[in-house]
Coordinates of N, CA and C in Angstrom, one line a residue:
X1 N 15.0 89.5 -28.4 CA 13.9 90.1 -27.6 C 14.6 91.0 -26.6
X2 N 13.9 92.1 -26.3 CA 14.4 93.1 -25.3 C 13.4 93.0 -24.1
X3 N 13.9 92.9 -22.9 CA 13.1 92.9 -21.7 C 13.8 93.7 -20.6
X4 N 13.0 94.1 -19.6 CA 13.5 94.8 -18.5 C 14.6 94.0 -17.8
X5 N 15.7 94.7 -17.4 CA 16.7 94.1 -16.5 C 16.2 93.8 -15.2
X6 N 16.5 92.6 -14.6 CA 16.2 92.3 -13.2 C 17.4 91.8 -12.5
X7 N 17.3 91.7 -11.2 CA 18.5 91.3 -10.4 C 18.9 89.9 -10.7
X8 N 18.1 89.1 -11.3 CA 18.4 87.7 -11.8 C 19.4 87.8 -12.9
X9 N 19.6 88.9 -13.6 CA 20.4 89.1 -14.7 C 21.8 89.6 -14.4
X10 N 22.1 89.9 -13.1 CA 23.3 90.5 -12.7 C 24.6 89.7 -13.1
X11 N 24.6 88.4 -12.9 CA 25.8 87.7 -13.2 C 26.1 87.7 -14.7
X12 N 25.0 87.4 -15.5 CA 25.2 87.4 -17.0 C 25.6 88.8 -17.5
X13 N 25.0 89.8 -17.0 CA 25.3 91.2 -17.5 C 26.7 91.6 -17.0
X14 N 27.1 91.2 -15.8 CA 28.4 91.5 -15.3 C 29.5 90.8 -16.1
X15 N 29.2 89.6 -16.6 CA 30.2 88.9 -17.4 C 30.3 89.6 -18.8
X16 N 29.2 90.0 -19.4 CA 29.3 90.7 -20.7 C 30.1 92.0 -20.5
X17 N 29.8 92.7 -19.4 CA 30.5 94.0 -19.2 C 32.0 93.7 -19.1
X18 N 32.4 92.7 -18.3 CA 33.8 92.4 -18.1 C 34.5 92.0 -19.5
X19 N 33.9 91.1 -20.2 CA 34.5 90.6 -21.4 C 34.6 91.8 -22.5
X20 N 33.5 92.6 -22.6 CA 33.5 93.6 -23.6 C 34.5 94.8 -23.1
X21 N 34.5 95.1 -21.8 CA 35.4 96.1 -21.3 C 36.9 95.8 -21.6
X22 N 37.3 94.5 -21.3 CA 38.6 94.1 -21.6 C 39.1 94.3 -23.0
X23 N 38.2 94.1 -23.9 CA 38.5 94.2 -25.4 C 38.4 95.7 -25.8
X24 N 37.3 96.4 -25.5 CA 37.1 97.7 -26.0 C 37.9 98.7 -25.3
X25 N 38.3 98.4 -24.1 CA 39.1 99.4 -23.3 C 40.5 98.8 -22.9
X26 N 41.2 98.2 -24.0 CA 42.4 97.6 -23.7 C 43.6 98.5 -23.4
X27 N 43.3 99.8 -23.4 CA 44.2 100.9 -23.0 C 44.2 101.1 -21.5
X28 N 43.3 100.4 -20.8 CA 43.2 100.4 -19.4 C 43.7 99.0 -18.9
X29 N 44.4 99.0 -17.8 CA 44.9 97.8 -17.3 C 43.8 96.7 -17.1
X30 N 44.1 95.5 -17.5 CA 43.1 94.4 -17.2 C 42.8 94.2 -15.8
X31 N 43.8 94.5 -14.9 CA 43.6 94.4 -13.5 C 42.5 95.3 -13.0
X32 N 42.4 96.5 -13.6 CA 41.4 97.5 -13.2 C 40.0 96.9 -13.5
X33 N 39.8 96.3 -14.7 CA 38.5 95.8 -15.0 C 38.1 94.6 -14.2
X34 N 39.1 93.7 -13.9 CA 38.8 92.6 -13.0 C 38.4 93.0 -11.6
X35 N 39.1 94.0 -11.1 CA 38.8 94.6 -9.7 C 37.4 95.3 -9.8
X36 N 37.2 96.0 -10.8 CA 35.9 96.8 -10.9 C 34.7 95.8 -11.2
X37 N 35.0 94.7 -11.7 CA 33.9 93.7 -11.9 C 33.2 93.3 -10.6
X38 N 34.0 93.1 -9.6 CA 33.4 92.8 -8.3 C 32.5 93.9 -7.8
X39 N 32.9 95.1 -7.9 CA 32.1 96.3 -7.5 C 30.8 96.3 -8.4
X40 N 31.0 96.0 -9.7 CA 29.9 96.1 -10.6 C 28.8 95.1 -10.2
X41 N 29.1 93.8 -10.0 CA 28.1 92.8 -9.7 C 27.6 92.9 -8.2
X42 N 28.4 93.4 -7.3 CA 27.9 93.4 -5.9 C 27.2 94.7 -5.5
X43 N 27.6 95.8 -6.2 CA 27.1 97.1 -5.8 C 26.3 97.9 -6.9
X44 N 26.8 97.9 -8.1 CA 26.2 98.8 -9.1 C 25.0 98.1 -9.9
X45 N 25.2 96.9 -10.2 CA 24.1 96.2 -11.0 C 22.8 95.9 -10.2
X46 N 22.9 95.4 -9.0 CA 21.7 95.1 -8.3 C 20.8 96.4 -8.2
X47 N 19.6 96.2 -8.6 CA 18.6 97.4 -8.6 C 18.8 98.3 -9.7
X48 N 19.7 98.1 -10.6 CA 19.9 99.0 -11.8 C 18.6 99.1 -12.7
X49 N 18.5 100.2 -13.4 CA 17.5 100.4 -14.3 C 17.9 100.2 -15.7
X50 N 17.3 99.3 -16.4 CA 17.8 99.1 -17.8 C 17.1 97.9 -18.4
X51 N 17.6 97.5 -19.5 CA 17.1 96.4 -20.4 C 18.1 95.5 -20.9
X52 N 17.7 94.2 -21.1 CA 18.6 93.2 -21.7 C 18.1 92.8 -23.0
X53 N 19.0 92.4 -23.9 CA 18.6 91.7 -25.1 C 18.9 90.2 -25.0
X54 N 18.0 89.4 -25.4 CA 18.2 88.0 -25.4 C 18.0 87.4 -26.7
X55 N 18.9 86.4 -27.0 CA 18.7 85.6 -28.2 C 18.6 84.1 -27.7
X56 N 17.5 83.5 -28.1 CA 17.3 82.1 -27.6 C 17.5 82.0 -26.1
X57 N 16.9 82.9 -25.3 CA 17.0 82.9 -23.9 C 18.3 83.1 -23.3
X58 N 19.3 83.6 -24.1 CA 20.7 83.9 -23.6 C 20.8 85.4 -23.7
X59 N 21.2 86.0 -22.5 CA 21.5 87.5 -22.6 C 22.7 87.7 -23.3
X60 N 22.6 88.6 -24.4 CA 23.8 88.9 -25.2 C 24.1 90.4 -25.3
X61 N 23.3 91.2 -24.6 CA 23.5 92.7 -24.5 C 22.7 93.3 -23.5
X62 N 23.1 94.5 -23.1 CA 22.3 95.2 -22.1 C 22.6 96.7 -22.2
X63 N 21.6 97.5 -21.7 CA 21.7 99.0 -21.6 C 21.2 99.3 -20.2
X64 N 22.0 100.3 -19.6 CA 21.5 100.8 -18.2 C 21.4 102.3 -18.3
X65 N 20.3 102.8 -17.8 CA 20.0 104.2 -17.8 C 19.6 104.6 -16.4
X66 N 19.8 105.9 -16.1 CA 19.4 106.5 -14.8 C 17.9 106.4 -14.8
X67 N 17.3 106.3 -13.6 CA 15.8 106.3 -13.6 C 15.3 107.6 -14.2
X68 N 14.2 107.4 -14.9 CA 13.7 108.5 -15.7 C 13.5 109.9 -15.0
X69 N 13.1 109.8 -13.7 CA 12.9 111.0 -13.0 C 14.2 111.7 -12.6
X70 N 15.3 111.1 -12.8 CA 16.6 111.7 -12.4 C 17.3 112.3 -13.5
X71 N 17.5 111.6 -14.6 CA 18.2 112.2 -15.8 C 18.1 111.3 -16.9
X72 N 18.6 111.7 -18.1 CA 18.6 110.9 -19.3 C 20.0 110.3 -19.5
X73 N 20.8 110.1 -18.5 CA 22.1 109.5 -18.6 C 22.1 108.0 -18.8
X74 N 22.8 107.6 -19.9 CA 22.9 106.2 -20.2 C 24.3 105.8 -19.7
X75 N 24.3 105.0 -18.7 CA 25.6 104.6 -18.0 C 26.3 103.5 -18.7
X76 N 25.6 102.6 -19.5 CA 26.3 101.5 -20.1 C 25.4 101.0 -21.2
X77 N 26.1 100.6 -22.3 CA 25.5 99.8 -23.4 C 26.6 98.9 -23.9
X78 N 26.4 97.6 -23.6 CA 27.4 96.6 -23.9 C 26.8 95.4 -24.6
X79 N 27.5 94.8 -25.6 CA 27.1 93.6 -26.2 C 28.2 92.6 -26.1
X80 N 27.8 91.4 -25.9 CA 28.8 90.3 -25.8 C 29.7 90.3 -27.0
X81 N 31.0 90.3 -26.8 CA 32.0 90.3 -27.9 C 31.7 89.3 -29.0
X82 N 31.2 88.1 -28.6 CA 30.8 87.1 -29.6 C 29.6 87.4 -30.5
X83 N 28.8 88.4 -30.0 CA 27.6 88.8 -30.7 C 27.6 90.2 -31.3
X84 N 28.7 90.9 -31.2 CA 28.8 92.2 -31.8 C 28.7 92.2 -33.3
X85 N 28.2 93.3 -33.8 CA 28.1 93.4 -35.3 C 26.8 92.8 -35.8
X86 N 25.9 92.5 -35.0 CA 24.6 91.9 -35.4 C 23.4 92.7 -35.2
X87 N 23.6 94.0 -34.8 CA 22.5 94.9 -34.6 C 22.0 94.9 -33.2
X88 N 22.5 94.2 -32.3 CA 22.0 94.1 -30.9 C 22.1 95.5 -30.2
X89 N 23.3 96.1 -30.3 CA 23.5 97.4 -29.7 C 22.6 98.5 -30.2
X90 N 22.4 98.4 -31.5 CA 21.4 99.4 -32.2 C 20.0 99.1 -31.7
X91 N 19.6 97.9 -31.6 CA 18.3 97.5 -31.0 C 18.1 98.1 -29.6
X92 N 19.1 97.9 -28.8 CA 19.0 98.4 -27.4 C 18.9 99.9 -27.4
X93 N 19.8 100.5 -28.2 CA 19.8 102.0 -28.2 C 18.5 102.5 -28.7
X94 N 17.9 101.9 -29.8 CA 16.6 102.4 -30.3 C 15.5 102.2 -29.3
X95 N 15.6 101.1 -28.5 CA 14.6 100.9 -27.5 C 14.6 102.0 -26.4
X96 N 15.8 102.4 -26.0 CA 15.9 103.5 -25.0 C 15.5 104.8 -25.7
X97 N 15.9 105.1 -26.9 CA 15.6 106.3 -27.6 C 14.0 106.5 -27.6
X98 N 13.3 105.4 -27.9 CA 11.9 105.5 -27.9 C 11.2 105.8 -26.6
X99 N 12.0 105.6 -25.5 CA 11.5 105.9 -24.2 C 11.9 107.3 -23.6
X100 N 12.9 107.9 -24.2 CA 13.5 109.1 -23.7 C 13.5 110.2 -24.7
X101 N 13.4 111.4 -24.3 CA 13.4 112.6 -25.2 C 14.8 113.0 -25.6
X102 N 15.8 112.6 -24.8 CA 17.2 112.8 -25.1 C 18.0 111.8 -24.3
X103 N 19.3 111.7 -24.6 CA 20.2 110.8 -23.9 C 21.6 111.4 -23.9
X104 N 22.3 111.2 -22.8 CA 23.7 111.6 -22.7 C 24.5 110.3 -22.3
X105 N 25.7 110.3 -22.6 CA 26.6 109.2 -22.2 C 28.0 109.7 -22.3
X106 N 28.9 108.9 -21.8 CA 30.4 109.2 -21.9 C 31.1 108.0 -22.5
X107 N 32.1 108.3 -23.4 CA 32.8 107.2 -24.1 C 34.3 107.6 -24.1
X108 N 35.1 106.7 -23.7 CA 36.6 107.0 -23.8 C 37.0 107.4 -25.2
X109 N 37.8 108.5 -25.3 CA 38.2 108.9 -26.6 C 39.0 107.9 -27.4
X110 N 39.7 107.0 -26.7 CA 40.5 106.0 -27.3 C 39.7 104.8 -27.9
X111 N 38.4 104.8 -27.5 CA 37.5 103.8 -27.9 C 36.8 104.3 -29.2
X112 N 37.5 104.4 -30.3 CA 37.0 105.1 -31.5 C 35.9 104.3 -32.1
X113 N 35.9 103.0 -32.0 CA 34.8 102.1 -32.5 C 33.5 102.5 -31.9
X114 N 33.4 102.7 -30.6 CA 32.2 103.1 -29.9 C 31.8 104.5 -30.2
X115 N 32.8 105.4 -30.2 CA 32.5 106.8 -30.6 C 31.8 106.9 -31.9
X116 N 32.4 106.1 -32.9 CA 31.7 106.1 -34.3 C 30.4 105.5 -34.2
X117 N 30.2 104.5 -33.4 CA 28.8 103.8 -33.3 C 27.8 104.9 -32.9
X118 N 28.1 105.7 -31.8 CA 27.2 106.7 -31.4 C 27.0 107.8 -32.4
X119 N 28.1 108.3 -33.0 CA 27.9 109.3 -34.0 C 27.0 108.9 -35.2
X120 N 27.2 107.6 -35.6 CA 26.3 107.1 -36.7 C 24.9 107.0 -36.3
X121 N 24.6 107.1 -35.0 CA 23.2 107.0 -34.5 C 22.8 108.4 -33.9
X122 N 23.3 109.4 -34.5 CA 22.8 110.8 -34.2 C 23.2 111.4 -32.9
X123 N 24.3 110.9 -32.2 CA 24.8 111.5 -31.0 C 25.9 112.5 -31.5
X124 N 26.0 113.6 -30.7 CA 27.0 114.6 -31.0 C 27.9 114.8 -29.8
X125 N 29.2 115.0 -30.0 CA 30.1 115.3 -29.0 C 29.8 116.7 -28.4
X126 N 29.5 116.8 -27.1 CA 29.1 118.1 -26.5 C 30.1 118.5 -25.4
X127 N 31.1 117.7 -25.2 CA 32.1 118.1 -24.2 C 33.1 117.0 -24.0
X128 N 34.1 117.3 -23.2 CA 35.2 116.4 -22.9 C 35.4 116.4 -21.4
X129 N 35.9 115.3 -20.9 CA 36.2 115.2 -19.4 C 37.3 114.1 -19.3
X130 N 37.7 113.9 -18.0 CA 38.6 112.9 -17.7 C 37.9 112.0 -16.7
X131 N 37.9 110.7 -16.9 CA 37.3 109.7 -16.1 C 38.0 109.7 -14.7
X132 N 37.3 109.9 -13.7 CA 37.9 109.9 -12.3 C 38.5 108.6 -11.9
X133 N 38.0 107.5 -12.5 CA 38.4 106.1 -12.1 C 39.7 105.7 -12.9
X134 N 39.8 106.0 -14.1 CA 40.9 105.5 -15.0 C 41.9 106.6 -15.4
X135 N 41.5 107.9 -15.3 CA 42.4 109.0 -15.7 C 42.4 109.1 -17.2
X136 N 41.5 108.4 -17.9 CA 41.4 108.4 -19.4 C 40.5 109.6 -19.8
X137 N 40.8 110.2 -21.0 CA 40.0 111.2 -21.5 C 38.7 110.6 -22.1
X138 N 37.6 111.3 -21.9 CA 36.3 110.9 -22.4 C 35.6 112.0 -23.2
X139 N 34.8 111.5 -24.2 CA 33.9 112.4 -24.8 C 32.5 112.3 -24.1
X140 N 31.9 113.5 -24.0 CA 30.5 113.5 -23.5 C 29.6 113.6 -24.7
X141 N 28.7 112.7 -24.9 CA 27.9 112.6 -26.1 C 26.4 112.9 -25.7
X142 N 25.7 113.4 -26.7 CA 24.3 113.7 -26.4 C 23.5 113.4 -27.7
X143 N 22.3 112.9 -27.5 CA 21.3 112.7 -28.5 C 20.1 113.4 -28.1
X144 N 19.6 114.3 -29.0 CA 18.4 115.1 -28.7 C 17.3 114.9 -29.7
X145 N 17.2 113.7 -30.3 CA 16.3 113.5 -31.4 C 14.8 113.2 -31.1
X146 N 14.4 113.3 -29.9 CA 13.0 113.0 -29.6 C 12.4 114.0 -28.6
X147 N 12.5 115.3 -28.9 CA 12.1 116.3 -28.0 C 10.7 116.3 -27.4
X148 N 9.8 115.6 -28.1 CA 8.4 115.6 -27.6 C 8.2 114.4 -26.6
X149 N 9.1 113.5 -26.5 CA 9.0 112.4 -25.5 C 9.4 112.9 -24.1
X150 N 8.6 112.6 -23.1 CA 8.9 113.1 -21.8 C 10.3 112.5 -21.3
X151 N 11.0 113.3 -20.5 CA 12.3 113.1 -20.1 C 12.6 111.8 -19.4

């Protein structure tokens, strides 16, 4: 089941983010992710705009997007490492695609599994940048498959 993210979900979502980040971004120091986790749960997640996926009332994935009136940037899409490969990420992405006319996101170049995930779901690489927080190179990805849907 997919439902809107609330502040009651901060701890569960923060834990999924940390666990998945440590595995998917193992090219960045684990110390960075542990330090960033505190910022994530205390500053970034409260009040965030997004959705969670639940299986038997347990949050096992989430997606965060900028408020619709600001942009179509998708800042995070994470699935609990124990639940990956079961279609949860695709369900969350399809849910957001149905609400937005286009989406943009950034993915570390070294995270090839995630790059391929997005490419398989009609995202195109439209640019490259360097993450200001980690110094790692990123791809900028865009999906433009729903042009009639309001921004």
